[in-house]
Tab-separated table of C-alpha atoms in Angstrom:
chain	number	residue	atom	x	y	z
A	1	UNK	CA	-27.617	45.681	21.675
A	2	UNK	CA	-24.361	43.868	19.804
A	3	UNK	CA	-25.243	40.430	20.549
A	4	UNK	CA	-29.072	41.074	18.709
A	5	UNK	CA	-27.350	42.362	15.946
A	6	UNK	CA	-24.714	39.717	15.917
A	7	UNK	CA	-27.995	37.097	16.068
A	8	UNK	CA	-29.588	39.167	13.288
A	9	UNK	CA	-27.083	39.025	11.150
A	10	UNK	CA	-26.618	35.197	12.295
A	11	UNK	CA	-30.051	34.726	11.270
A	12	UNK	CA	-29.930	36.437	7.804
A	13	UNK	CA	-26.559	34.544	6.440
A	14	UNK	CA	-28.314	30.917	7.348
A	15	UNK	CA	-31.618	32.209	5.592
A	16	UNK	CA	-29.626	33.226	2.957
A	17	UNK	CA	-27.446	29.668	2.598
A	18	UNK	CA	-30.855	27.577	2.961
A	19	UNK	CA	-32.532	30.085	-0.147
A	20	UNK	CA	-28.796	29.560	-1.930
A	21	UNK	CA	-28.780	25.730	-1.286
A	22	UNK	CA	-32.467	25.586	-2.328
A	23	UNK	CA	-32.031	27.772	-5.250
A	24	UNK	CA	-28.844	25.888	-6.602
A	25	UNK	CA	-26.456	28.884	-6.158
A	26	UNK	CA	-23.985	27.575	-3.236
A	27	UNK	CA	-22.455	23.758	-4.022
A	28	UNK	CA	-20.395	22.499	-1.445
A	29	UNK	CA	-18.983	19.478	-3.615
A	30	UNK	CA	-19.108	19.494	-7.719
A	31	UNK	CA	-21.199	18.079	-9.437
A	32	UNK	CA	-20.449	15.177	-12.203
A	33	UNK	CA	-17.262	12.721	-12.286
A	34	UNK	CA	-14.217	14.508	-11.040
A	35	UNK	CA	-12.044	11.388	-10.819
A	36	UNK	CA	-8.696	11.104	-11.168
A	37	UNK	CA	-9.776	8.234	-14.130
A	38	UNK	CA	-11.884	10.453	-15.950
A	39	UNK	CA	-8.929	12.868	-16.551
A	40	UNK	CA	-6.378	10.947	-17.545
A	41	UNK	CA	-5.795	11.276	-21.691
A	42	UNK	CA	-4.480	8.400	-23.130
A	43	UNK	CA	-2.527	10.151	-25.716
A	44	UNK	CA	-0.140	11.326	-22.554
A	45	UNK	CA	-0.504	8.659	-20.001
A	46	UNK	CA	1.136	5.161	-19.831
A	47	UNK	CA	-1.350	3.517	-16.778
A	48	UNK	CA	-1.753	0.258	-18.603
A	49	UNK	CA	2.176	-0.962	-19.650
A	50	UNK	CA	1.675	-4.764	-18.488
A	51	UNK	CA	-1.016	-5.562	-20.673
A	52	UNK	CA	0.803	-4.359	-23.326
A	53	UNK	CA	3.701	-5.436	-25.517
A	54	UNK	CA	5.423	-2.363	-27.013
A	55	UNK	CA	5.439	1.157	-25.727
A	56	UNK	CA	2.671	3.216	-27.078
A	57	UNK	CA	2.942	4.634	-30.940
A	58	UNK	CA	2.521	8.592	-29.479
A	59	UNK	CA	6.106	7.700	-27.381
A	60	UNK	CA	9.338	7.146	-28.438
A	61	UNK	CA	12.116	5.267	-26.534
A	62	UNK	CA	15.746	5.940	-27.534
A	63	UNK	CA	19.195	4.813	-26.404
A	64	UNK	CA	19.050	1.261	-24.764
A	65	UNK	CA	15.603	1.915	-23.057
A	66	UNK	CA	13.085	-0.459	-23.437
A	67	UNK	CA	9.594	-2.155	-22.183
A	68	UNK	CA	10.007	-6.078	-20.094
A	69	UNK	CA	7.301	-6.957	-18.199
A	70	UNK	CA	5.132	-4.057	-18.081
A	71	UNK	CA	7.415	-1.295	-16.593
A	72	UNK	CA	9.708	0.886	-19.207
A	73	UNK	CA	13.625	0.452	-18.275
A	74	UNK	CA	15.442	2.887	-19.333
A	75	UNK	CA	19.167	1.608	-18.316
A	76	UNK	CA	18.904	-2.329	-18.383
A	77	UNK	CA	22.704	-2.241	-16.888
A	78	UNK	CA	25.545	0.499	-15.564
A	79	UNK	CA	26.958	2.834	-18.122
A	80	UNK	CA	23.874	2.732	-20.018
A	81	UNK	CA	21.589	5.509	-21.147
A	82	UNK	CA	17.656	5.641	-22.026
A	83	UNK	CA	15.014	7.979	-22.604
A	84	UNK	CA	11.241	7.947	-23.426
A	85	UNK	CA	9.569	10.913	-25.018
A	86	UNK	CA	6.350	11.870	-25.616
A	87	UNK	CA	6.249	12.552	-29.650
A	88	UNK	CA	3.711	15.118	-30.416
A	89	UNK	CA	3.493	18.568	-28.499
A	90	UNK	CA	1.378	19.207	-25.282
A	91	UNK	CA	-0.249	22.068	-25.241
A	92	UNK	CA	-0.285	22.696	-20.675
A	93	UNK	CA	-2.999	25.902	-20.799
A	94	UNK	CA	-3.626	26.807	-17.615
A	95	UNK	CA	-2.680	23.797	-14.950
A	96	UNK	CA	-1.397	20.914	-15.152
A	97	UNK	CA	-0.692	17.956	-13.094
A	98	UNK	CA	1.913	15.120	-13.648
A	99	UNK	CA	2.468	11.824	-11.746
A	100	UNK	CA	6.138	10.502	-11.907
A	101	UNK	CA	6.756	7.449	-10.782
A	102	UNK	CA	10.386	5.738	-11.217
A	103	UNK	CA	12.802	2.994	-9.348
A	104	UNK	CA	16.235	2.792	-9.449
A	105	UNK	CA	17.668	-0.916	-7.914
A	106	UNK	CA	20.555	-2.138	-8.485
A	107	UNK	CA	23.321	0.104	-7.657
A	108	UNK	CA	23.711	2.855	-5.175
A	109	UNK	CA	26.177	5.926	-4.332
A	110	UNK	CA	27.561	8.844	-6.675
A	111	UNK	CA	27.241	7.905	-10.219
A	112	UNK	CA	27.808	10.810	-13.792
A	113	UNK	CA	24.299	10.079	-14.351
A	114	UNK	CA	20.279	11.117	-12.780
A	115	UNK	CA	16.946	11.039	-13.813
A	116	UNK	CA	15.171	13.643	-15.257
A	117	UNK	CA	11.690	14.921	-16.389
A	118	UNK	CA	11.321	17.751	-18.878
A	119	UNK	CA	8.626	19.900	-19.894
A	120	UNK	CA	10.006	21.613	-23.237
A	121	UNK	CA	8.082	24.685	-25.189
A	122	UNK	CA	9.609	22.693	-28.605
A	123	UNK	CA	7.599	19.732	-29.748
A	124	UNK	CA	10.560	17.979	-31.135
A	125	UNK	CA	12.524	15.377	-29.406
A	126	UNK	CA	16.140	16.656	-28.671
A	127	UNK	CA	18.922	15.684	-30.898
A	128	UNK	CA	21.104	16.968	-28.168
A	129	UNK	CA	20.707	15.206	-25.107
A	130	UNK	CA	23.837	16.072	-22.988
A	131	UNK	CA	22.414	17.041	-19.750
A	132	UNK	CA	21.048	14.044	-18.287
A	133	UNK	CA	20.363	12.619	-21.860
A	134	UNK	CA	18.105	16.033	-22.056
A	135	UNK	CA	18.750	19.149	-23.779
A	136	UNK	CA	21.454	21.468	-22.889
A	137	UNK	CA	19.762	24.509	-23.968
A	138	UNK	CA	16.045	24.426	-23.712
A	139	UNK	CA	12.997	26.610	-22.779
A	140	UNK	CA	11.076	25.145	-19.761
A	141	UNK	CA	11.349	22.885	-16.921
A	142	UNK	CA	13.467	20.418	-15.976
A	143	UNK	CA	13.100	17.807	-12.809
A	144	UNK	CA	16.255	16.505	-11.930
A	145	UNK	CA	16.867	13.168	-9.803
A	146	UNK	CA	20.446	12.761	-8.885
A	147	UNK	CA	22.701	11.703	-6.176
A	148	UNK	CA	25.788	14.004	-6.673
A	149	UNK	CA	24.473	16.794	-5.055
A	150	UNK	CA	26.252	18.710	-2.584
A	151	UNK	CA	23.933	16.925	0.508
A	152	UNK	CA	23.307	14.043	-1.170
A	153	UNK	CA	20.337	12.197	-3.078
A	154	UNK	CA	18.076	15.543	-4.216
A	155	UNK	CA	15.233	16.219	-6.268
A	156	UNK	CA	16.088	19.378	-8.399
A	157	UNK	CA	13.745	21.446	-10.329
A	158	UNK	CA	15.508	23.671	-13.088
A	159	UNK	CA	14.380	26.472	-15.521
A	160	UNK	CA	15.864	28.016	-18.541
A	161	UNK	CA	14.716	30.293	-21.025
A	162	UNK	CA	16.141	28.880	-24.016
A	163	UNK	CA	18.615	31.788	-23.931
A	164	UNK	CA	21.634	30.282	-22.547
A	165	UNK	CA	22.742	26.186	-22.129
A	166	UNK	CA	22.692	24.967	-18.626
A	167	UNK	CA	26.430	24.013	-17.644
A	168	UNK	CA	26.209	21.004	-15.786
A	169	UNK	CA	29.105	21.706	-13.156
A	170	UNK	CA	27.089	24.545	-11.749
A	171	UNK	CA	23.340	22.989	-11.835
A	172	UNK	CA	23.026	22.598	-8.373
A	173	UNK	CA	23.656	26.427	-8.271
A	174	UNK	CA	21.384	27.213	-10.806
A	175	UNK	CA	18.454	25.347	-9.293
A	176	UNK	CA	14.936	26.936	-8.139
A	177	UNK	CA	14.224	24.059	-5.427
A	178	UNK	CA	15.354	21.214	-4.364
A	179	UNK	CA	14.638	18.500	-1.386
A	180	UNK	CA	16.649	15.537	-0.037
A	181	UNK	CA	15.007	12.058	-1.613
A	182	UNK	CA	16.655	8.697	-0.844
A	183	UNK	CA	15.812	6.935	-4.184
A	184	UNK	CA	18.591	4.655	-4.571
A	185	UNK	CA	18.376	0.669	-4.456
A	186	UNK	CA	14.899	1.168	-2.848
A	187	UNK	CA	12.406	-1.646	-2.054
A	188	UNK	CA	9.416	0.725	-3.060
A	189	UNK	CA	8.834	3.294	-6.280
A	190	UNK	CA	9.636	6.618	-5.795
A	191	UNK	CA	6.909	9.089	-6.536
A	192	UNK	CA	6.868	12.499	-8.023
């Protein structure tokens, strides 16, 4: 008596996914171009630097960072600082995803300096840019790349408020999550 009502029941769902599938109601795969491509905004994306000869007009470079031979450099030599940010506001809704990709050659071991990527609520670009040539005190997320952490080479991912200024002795205390990532003096990008 179970197993007929198991097979009944068997029965009735596939009916009921051939009338679904027939009746356009059940779609295994979407429908239209869901490509990577064909959501990609120009306004926000840089996929096309060696073709080009300055860095877009909706970014702005600062310090000593600059574009040679399609790839943005933001420190050309040691003791050197750079930044490129995005100058009008992003408005992130619901979901968002972001692509990072970045090299560091040249020079490897403890250095006073990282990498970072921020995600600010204010649409202006910092004036103060004393935590990794970022904001101190800022309201959103900030991905840290840095080999002075206590285990070595880490990717860090910070948030503030806005209430308080991140003290830079005590961010790898002050982190959400972090993960070991061997990014110095490597033959191949690091991704993100």
């Amino acid at each position: 008596m179970m197993m007929l009502i198991t097979m009944k029941s068997t029965v009735l769902l596939s009916v009921f996914t051939v009338l679904a599938t027939w009746a356009g109601l059940l779609e295994a795969h979407p429908l239209g171009d869901t490509s990577d491509a064909s959501k990609l905004s120009s306004d926000y994306s840089l996929p096309d630097l060696i073709n080009t000869r300055k860095v877009p007009n909706n970014w702005q470079t600062g310090e000593q960072a600059s574009l040679e031979e399609g790839r943005i450099v933001l420190t050309s030599n040691q003791n050197s600082k750079g930044s490129l940010w995005l100058k009008q506001g992003f408005d992130l809704k619901d979901s968002f995803t972001m692509e990072w990709t970045f090299r560091s050659v040249g020079y490897s071991g403890q250095t006073d300096g990282g990498i970072s990527f921020w995600f600010v609520q204010d649409s202006n670009i910092p004036r103060d840019k004393q935590l990794y040539n970022g904001p101190v005190n800022y309201d959103g997320l900030q991905l840290l790349v840095d080999n002075n952490g206590p285990l070595g080479p880490t990717l860090r991912g910070q948030l503030n408020d806005g209430q308080k200024p991140v003290d830079k002795t005590k961010i790898y205390d002050q982190s959400f999550a972090s993960c070991l990532m061997g990014y110095q003096d490597s033959s191949v990008p690091s991704e993100v």
